[in-house]
mmCIF file of C-alpha atoms in Angstrom:
data_model
loop_
_atom_site.group_PDB
_atom_site.id
_atom_site.type_symbol
_atom_site.label_atom_id
_atom_site.label_comp_id
_atom_site.label_asym_id
_atom_site.label_seq_id
_atom_site.Cartn_x
_atom_site.Cartn_y
_atom_site.Cartn_z
ATOM 1 C CA MET D 1 -0.992 -5.420 40.555
ATOM 2 C CA PRO D 2 0.267 -4.856 36.990
ATOM 3 C CA ASP D 3 -1.740 -2.568 34.733
ATOM 4 C CA ASP D 4 -2.612 -4.503 31.554
ATOM 5 C CA ARG D 5 -4.475 -1.657 29.909
ATOM 6 C CA PRO D 6 -3.232 -0.557 26.466
ATOM 7 C CA PRO D 7 -1.071 2.570 26.306
ATOM 8 C CA ALA D 8 -2.884 5.885 26.116
ATOM 9 C CA THR D 9 -1.105 6.804 22.869
ATOM 10 C CA PHE D 10 -0.464 4.960 19.612
ATOM 11 C CA ARG D 11 2.539 6.453 17.841
ATOM 12 C CA LEU D 12 2.493 6.165 14.054
ATOM 13 C CA LEU D 13 5.418 7.201 11.858
ATOM 14 C CA VAL D 14 4.345 8.863 8.601
ATOM 15 C CA VAL D 15 6.648 9.710 5.701
ATOM 16 C CA PRO D 16 6.197 12.836 3.553
ATOM 17 C CA GLY D 17 3.421 12.623 0.984
ATOM 18 C CA VAL D 18 1.145 10.266 2.937
ATOM 19 C CA THR D 19 -2.269 11.723 3.816
ATOM 20 C CA MET D 20 -3.719 10.575 7.140
ATOM 21 C CA ASP D 21 -7.018 12.494 7.404
ATOM 22 C CA LYS D 22 -9.446 9.636 6.741
ATOM 23 C CA TRP D 23 -7.548 7.047 8.757
ATOM 24 C CA SER D 24 -7.166 9.458 11.684
ATOM 25 C CA ARG D 25 -10.933 9.985 11.799
ATOM 26 C CA VAL D 26 -11.651 6.252 11.720
ATOM 27 C CA TRP D 27 -9.118 5.613 14.499
ATOM 28 C CA ALA D 28 -10.679 8.312 16.688
ATOM 29 C CA GLU D 29 -14.117 6.737 16.230
ATOM 30 C CA ARG D 30 -12.935 3.225 17.103
ATOM 31 C CA GLN D 31 -10.329 4.006 19.756
ATOM 32 C CA PRO D 32 -11.560 7.115 21.587
ATOM 33 C CA GLU D 33 -9.451 6.280 24.657
ATOM 34 C CA VAL D 34 -6.199 5.848 22.703
ATOM 35 C CA ALA D 35 -4.813 8.994 21.112
ATOM 36 C CA LEU D 36 -3.232 8.607 17.680
ATOM 37 C CA GLU D 37 0.066 10.487 17.601
ATOM 38 C CA VAL D 38 1.235 11.011 14.033
ATOM 39 C CA VAL D 39 5.014 11.442 13.909
ATOM 40 C CA PRO D 40 6.382 12.890 10.631
ATOM 41 C CA VAL D 41 9.658 11.211 9.651
ATOM 42 C CA GLU D 42 11.925 11.035 6.665
ATOM 43 C CA ALA D 43 11.644 7.969 4.440
ATOM 44 C CA ALA D 44 14.759 6.289 5.849
ATOM 45 C CA HIS D 45 13.715 6.353 9.524
ATOM 46 C CA ALA D 46 12.002 2.959 9.772
ATOM 47 C CA ALA D 47 14.627 1.889 12.339
ATOM 48 C CA ALA D 48 12.685 3.851 14.957
ATOM 49 C CA LEU D 49 10.177 0.992 14.960
ATOM 50 C CA LEU D 50 12.862 -1.389 16.217
ATOM 51 C CA THR D 51 13.672 0.735 19.252
ATOM 52 C CA GLY D 52 10.064 1.090 20.365
ATOM 53 C CA GLU D 53 9.816 4.804 19.537
ATOM 54 C CA ALA D 54 6.638 4.048 17.587
ATOM 55 C CA GLU D 55 4.218 1.142 17.230
ATOM 56 C CA ALA D 56 3.887 1.252 13.430
ATOM 57 C CA GLY D 57 4.531 3.430 10.421
ATOM 58 C CA LEU D 58 3.181 4.384 7.016
ATOM 59 C CA LEU D 59 6.451 4.092 5.133
ATOM 60 C CA ARG D 60 7.880 3.763 1.651
ATOM 61 C CA LEU D 61 8.376 0.199 0.489
ATOM 62 C CA PRO D 62 10.269 -2.026 0.398
ATOM 63 C CA VAL D 63 11.579 -2.493 3.958
ATOM 64 C CA ASP D 64 13.855 -5.132 5.468
ATOM 65 C CA GLN D 65 11.658 -8.232 5.773
ATOM 66 C CA ASP D 66 13.974 -9.745 8.379
ATOM 67 C CA ASP D 67 13.018 -6.998 10.828
ATOM 68 C CA PHE D 68 9.602 -5.814 9.694
ATOM 69 C CA HIS D 69 6.166 -6.931 8.630
ATOM 70 C CA ALA D 70 4.601 -4.799 5.906
ATOM 71 C CA ILE D 71 1.157 -4.599 4.335
ATOM 72 C CA PRO D 72 1.279 -2.841 0.929
ATOM 73 C CA LEU D 73 -1.490 -0.246 0.713
ATOM 74 C CA TYR D 74 -1.074 1.525 -2.611
ATOM 75 C CA THR D 75 1.400 2.331 -5.370
ATOM 76 C CA GLU D 76 1.968 5.854 -6.636
ATOM 77 C CA ALA D 77 2.690 7.092 -10.104
ATOM 78 C CA THR D 78 6.159 8.544 -10.606
ATOM 79 C CA VAL D 79 6.427 12.037 -12.075
ATOM 80 C CA VAL D 80 9.095 14.438 -13.278
ATOM 81 C CA VAL D 81 9.053 17.960 -11.822
ATOM 82 C CA VAL D 82 10.064 20.703 -14.270
ATOM 83 C CA PRO D 83 9.736 24.474 -14.686
ATOM 84 C CA ARG D 84 6.327 25.437 -16.048
ATOM 85 C CA GLU D 85 7.842 26.644 -19.338
ATOM 86 C CA HIS D 86 9.888 23.461 -19.869
ATOM 87 C CA MET D 87 9.239 21.597 -23.125
ATOM 88 C CA VAL D 88 8.173 18.507 -21.144
ATOM 89 C CA ALA D 89 5.196 20.482 -19.849
ATOM 90 C CA ALA D 90 3.671 20.448 -23.337
ATOM 91 C CA ALA D 91 2.971 16.700 -23.083
ATOM 92 C CA ASP D 92 0.401 14.918 -20.924
ATOM 93 C CA GLU D 93 2.884 12.196 -19.984
ATOM 94 C CA VAL D 94 6.478 11.390 -20.865
ATOM 95 C CA THR D 95 8.992 8.547 -20.831
ATOM 96 C CA LEU D 96 12.497 8.270 -19.437
ATOM 97 C CA ALA D 97 13.857 8.605 -22.969
ATOM 98 C CA ASP D 98 12.304 12.074 -23.167
ATOM 99 C CA LEU D 99 14.670 13.138 -20.366
ATOM 100 C CA ALA D 100 17.835 11.867 -22.039
ATOM 101 C CA ASP D 101 19.295 15.365 -22.402
ATOM 102 C CA GLU D 102 18.322 16.556 -18.921
ATOM 103 C CA THR D 103 20.316 16.939 -15.705
ATOM 104 C CA LEU D 104 18.739 14.740 -13.037
ATOM 105 C CA LEU D 105 18.706 15.995 -9.457
ATOM 106 C CA LEU D 106 19.046 13.057 -7.058
ATOM 107 C CA PRO D 107 18.405 14.140 -3.450
ATOM 108 C CA GLU D 108 19.860 12.230 -0.508
ATOM 109 C CA ASP D 109 16.321 11.302 0.595
ATOM 110 C CA ASP D 110 15.364 9.926 -2.843
ATOM 111 C CA VAL D 111 12.653 7.255 -2.583
ATOM 112 C CA ILE D 112 12.523 6.029 -6.178
ATOM 113 C CA GLY D 113 13.808 2.475 -6.313
ATOM 114 C CA TRP D 114 16.179 2.858 -9.243
ATOM 115 C CA PRO D 115 17.674 -0.583 -9.969
ATOM 116 C CA ASP D 116 21.012 1.014 -10.882
ATOM 117 C CA ALA D 117 22.523 4.230 -12.192
ATOM 118 C CA ALA D 118 22.067 3.110 -15.791
ATOM 119 C CA ALA D 119 18.285 3.123 -15.297
ATOM 120 C CA MET D 120 18.237 6.811 -14.376
ATOM 121 C CA PRO D 121 17.379 9.258 -17.142
ATOM 122 C CA GLY D 122 19.740 11.918 -18.400
ATOM 123 C CA THR D 123 22.901 12.837 -16.500
ATOM 124 C CA VAL D 124 22.892 12.749 -12.702
ATOM 125 C CA ALA D 125 24.013 16.064 -11.207
ATOM 126 C CA ALA D 126 27.358 15.916 -9.405
ATOM 127 C CA HIS D 127 25.874 17.670 -6.373
ATOM 128 C CA ARG D 128 23.202 15.745 -4.486
ATOM 129 C CA PRO D 129 20.721 17.990 -2.668
ATOM 130 C CA ALA D 130 20.237 17.044 0.980
ATOM 131 C CA THR D 131 16.442 16.888 0.720
ATOM 132 C CA THR D 132 13.650 16.743 -1.827
ATOM 133 C CA ALA D 133 12.614 20.250 -0.779
ATOM 134 C CA GLU D 134 16.094 21.534 -1.662
ATOM 135 C CA ALA D 135 15.955 19.704 -4.994
ATOM 136 C CA VAL D 136 12.650 21.420 -5.802
ATOM 137 C CA GLU D 137 14.334 24.790 -5.239
ATOM 138 C CA LEU D 138 17.028 23.793 -7.726
ATOM 139 C CA VAL D 139 14.399 22.788 -10.295
ATOM 140 C CA ALA D 140 12.884 26.254 -9.940
ATOM 141 C CA ALA D 141 16.359 27.680 -10.568
ATOM 142 C CA GLU D 142 16.509 25.567 -13.759
ATOM 143 C CA VAL D 143 19.493 23.558 -12.521
ATOM 144 C CA GLY D 144 17.853 20.241 -13.443
ATOM 145 C CA VAL D 145 14.738 18.080 -13.235
ATOM 146 C CA LEU D 146 13.495 15.951 -10.348
ATOM 147 C CA VAL D 147 11.819 12.521 -10.375
ATOM 148 C CA VAL D 148 9.576 11.793 -7.363
ATOM 149 C CA PRO D 149 6.324 10.031 -6.390
ATOM 150 C CA GLN D 150 3.307 12.128 -7.351
ATOM 151 C CA SER D 151 2.378 12.850 -3.721
ATOM 152 C CA LEU D 152 5.753 14.522 -3.133
ATOM 153 C CA ALA D 153 5.321 16.669 -6.224
ATOM 154 C CA ARG D 154 1.992 17.823 -4.801
ATOM 155 C CA LEU D 155 3.473 18.338 -1.336
ATOM 156 C CA HIS D 156 6.173 20.652 -2.720
ATOM 157 C CA HIS D 157 3.918 22.384 -5.240
ATOM 158 C CA ARG D 158 5.022 25.765 -6.536
ATOM 159 C CA ARG D 159 3.256 28.032 -9.007
ATOM 160 C CA ASP D 160 6.339 28.236 -11.205
ATOM 161 C CA LEU D 161 6.707 24.438 -11.468
ATOM 162 C CA THR D 162 4.641 21.607 -12.887
ATOM 163 C CA TYR D 163 4.982 17.843 -13.239
ATOM 164 C CA ARG D 164 4.184 15.106 -15.722
ATOM 165 C CA VAL D 165 3.733 11.360 -15.254
ATOM 166 C CA LEU D 166 6.696 9.189 -16.239
ATOM 167 C CA THR D 167 5.079 6.122 -17.736
ATOM 168 C CA ASP D 168 8.093 3.795 -17.566
ATOM 169 C CA ALA D 169 9.790 4.891 -14.335
ATOM 170 C CA PRO D 170 9.868 2.692 -11.206
ATOM 171 C CA ALA D 171 6.756 3.193 -9.065
ATOM 172 C CA SER D 172 6.790 3.926 -5.337
ATOM 173 C CA GLY D 173 4.737 1.879 -2.881
ATOM 174 C CA VAL D 174 3.448 2.831 0.573
ATOM 175 C CA GLY D 175 2.633 0.306 3.264
ATOM 176 C CA LEU D 176 1.822 -0.130 6.938
ATOM 177 C CA VAL D 177 4.988 -1.382 8.628
ATOM 178 C CA TRP D 178 5.698 -2.674 12.125
ATOM 179 C CA SER D 179 8.470 -4.544 13.902
ATOM 180 C CA ARG D 180 8.227 -8.338 13.901
ATOM 181 C CA ASP D 181 8.949 -8.248 17.635
ATOM 182 C CA ARG D 182 6.304 -5.668 18.521
ATOM 183 C CA TYR D 183 2.976 -6.937 17.198
ATOM 184 C CA THR D 184 0.127 -5.809 19.500
ATOM 185 C CA GLU D 185 -3.653 -5.591 19.573
ATOM 186 C CA LEU D 186 -3.418 -1.905 18.706
ATOM 187 C CA VAL D 187 -1.276 -2.685 15.676
ATOM 188 C CA GLU D 188 -4.037 -5.081 14.622
ATOM 189 C CA GLU D 189 -6.549 -2.264 15.086
ATOM 190 C CA MET D 190 -4.494 -0.028 12.801
ATOM 191 C CA ILE D 191 -4.310 -2.813 10.204
ATOM 192 C CA GLY D 192 -8.102 -2.898 10.225
ATOM 193 C CA VAL D 193 -8.309 0.871 9.811
ATOM 194 C CA VAL D 194 -5.999 1.117 6.795
ATOM 195 C CA ARG D 195 -7.502 -1.971 5.165
ATOM 196 C CA GLY D 196 -11.006 -0.561 5.465
ATOM 197 C CA ARG D 197 -12.375 -3.277 7.727
ATOM 198 C CA THR D 198 -15.558 -2.466 9.591
ATOM 199 C CA ALA D 199 -15.499 -2.141 13.358
ATOM 200 C CA ASN D 200 -17.262 -5.505 13.749
ATOM 201 C CA SER D 201 -15.027 -7.436 11.360
ATOM 202 C CA THR D 202 -13.430 -10.623 12.628
ATOM 203 C CA ARG D 203 -9.769 -10.003 13.356
ATOM 204 C CA GLY D 204 -6.933 -12.482 13.573
ATOM 205 C CA ARG D 205 -3.923 -12.355 15.840
ATOM 206 C CA ALA D 206 -1.526 -12.024 12.933
ATOM 207 C CA PRO D 207 -1.975 -10.930 9.330
ATOM 208 C CA THR D 208 -2.022 -13.811 6.892
ATOM 209 C CA PRO D 209 -2.493 -13.720 3.152
ATOM 210 C CA ALA D 210 -6.000 -14.538 2.046
ATOM 211 C CA GLU D 211 -6.426 -17.959 0.497
ATOM 212 C CA PRO D 212 -7.814 -17.873 -3.038
ATOM 213 C CA ARG D 213 -11.443 -18.843 -3.214
ATOM 214 C CA THR D 214 -12.319 -21.777 -5.401
ATOM 215 C CA ALA D 215 -15.864 -21.772 -6.689
ATOM 216 C CA ALA D 216 -17.747 -25.055 -6.544
ATOM 217 C CA ARG D 217 -17.875 -26.636 -9.982
ATOM 218 C CA LYS D 218 -21.305 -27.512 -11.344
ATOM 219 C CA PRO D 219 -21.421 -31.105 -12.588
ATOM 220 C CA ALA D 220 -21.911 -31.570 -16.298
ATOM 221 C CA GLU D 221 -25.430 -32.303 -17.443
ATOM 222 C CA GLY D 222 -26.117 -36.022 -17.192
ATOM 223 C CA ALA D 223 -22.983 -36.724 -15.137
ATOM 224 C CA ASN D 224 -25.012 -38.093 -12.225
ATOM 225 C CA ARG D 225 -27.586 -40.033 -14.184
ATOM 226 C CA GLY D 226 -27.829 -43.603 -13.118
ATOM 227 C CA LYS D 227 -26.011 -42.931 -9.854
ATOM 228 C CA ALA D 228 -27.714 -43.287 -6.526
ATOM 229 C CA THR D 229 -27.754 -40.192 -4.360
ATOM 230 C CA PRO D 230 -26.949 -41.151 -0.752
ATOM 231 C CA GLY D 231 -29.586 -40.294 1.799
ATOM 232 C CA ARG D 232 -32.280 -39.374 -0.725
ATOM 233 C CA THR D 233 -35.560 -41.224 -1.372
ATOM 234 C CA GLY D 234 -38.659 -40.481 -3.346
ATOM 235 C CA GLY D 235 -38.785 -38.327 -6.401
ATOM 236 C CA VAL D 236 -39.743 -39.397 -9.899
ATOM 237 C CA ARG D 237 -39.130 -43.074 -10.618
ATOM 238 C CA ARG D 238 -37.805 -43.946 -14.039
ATOM 239 C CA GLY D 239 -38.174 -47.308 -15.839
ATOM 240 C CA GLY D 240 -39.327 -50.559 -14.201
ATOM 241 C CA GLY D 241 -39.091 -51.571 -10.601
ATOM 242 C CA THR D 242 -41.173 -53.126 -7.906
ATOM 243 C CA PRO D 243 -44.167 -50.954 -7.120
ATOM 244 C CA PRO D 244 -44.808 -50.201 -3.444
ATOM 245 C CA LYS D 245 -47.225 -52.520 -1.636
ATOM 246 C CA ARG D 246 -50.624 -51.130 -0.798
ATOM 247 C CA ARG D 247 -51.615 -51.073 2.830
ATOM 248 C CA GLY D 248 -54.800 -52.868 3.771
ATOM 249 C CA ARG D 249 -57.741 -50.893 4.910
#
């Protein structure tokens, strides 16, 4: 007889910079019999969802909508990482124009959605570091500056470096992603966890965008005067009319 019980483990891909502590606790409370296995991956490894290596992932957006469903969760500020003594560090926040004279380090695992090379600040370094971690080392060596989501700047924090928000740089979004061909009840459970639904919330079989609520419009004063209200009798009578007959004693 086939065993229809859910798998004992739910594998969730998580890209660098995403913090899972709260969601892991909620999952453990709601699914004590299904272990949550968090699998760290690089930002470009969403294809693992197509092969069944994981049920879902907390990944950088956007993803290929032909292959994946995605629920956007939050958008991060973009920052520039510089040496602590850099002139940029004197400001609270900066713009791309402030980096016009800088050398930009563009790692191979870059997750900033630059629309094209012309949108990038300064001059892009000829050598592309293999990883963000390697690029951070080069910033410390004063080879150039690095533009990343704020969570990655925190992840690779060093005492000799700092970062400032870039107010006009492309932002980076994070979302829950799963394969269109692999939607399961446990994926729905994870959707509820990351969306903050309570354990007793009504769940649907597939995520659908919420329909906008339209508030009932209150009729203008006097709009219903002189109109009969179906199904209603009694109330104050206005004007003439035939008085009710009295019953005999």
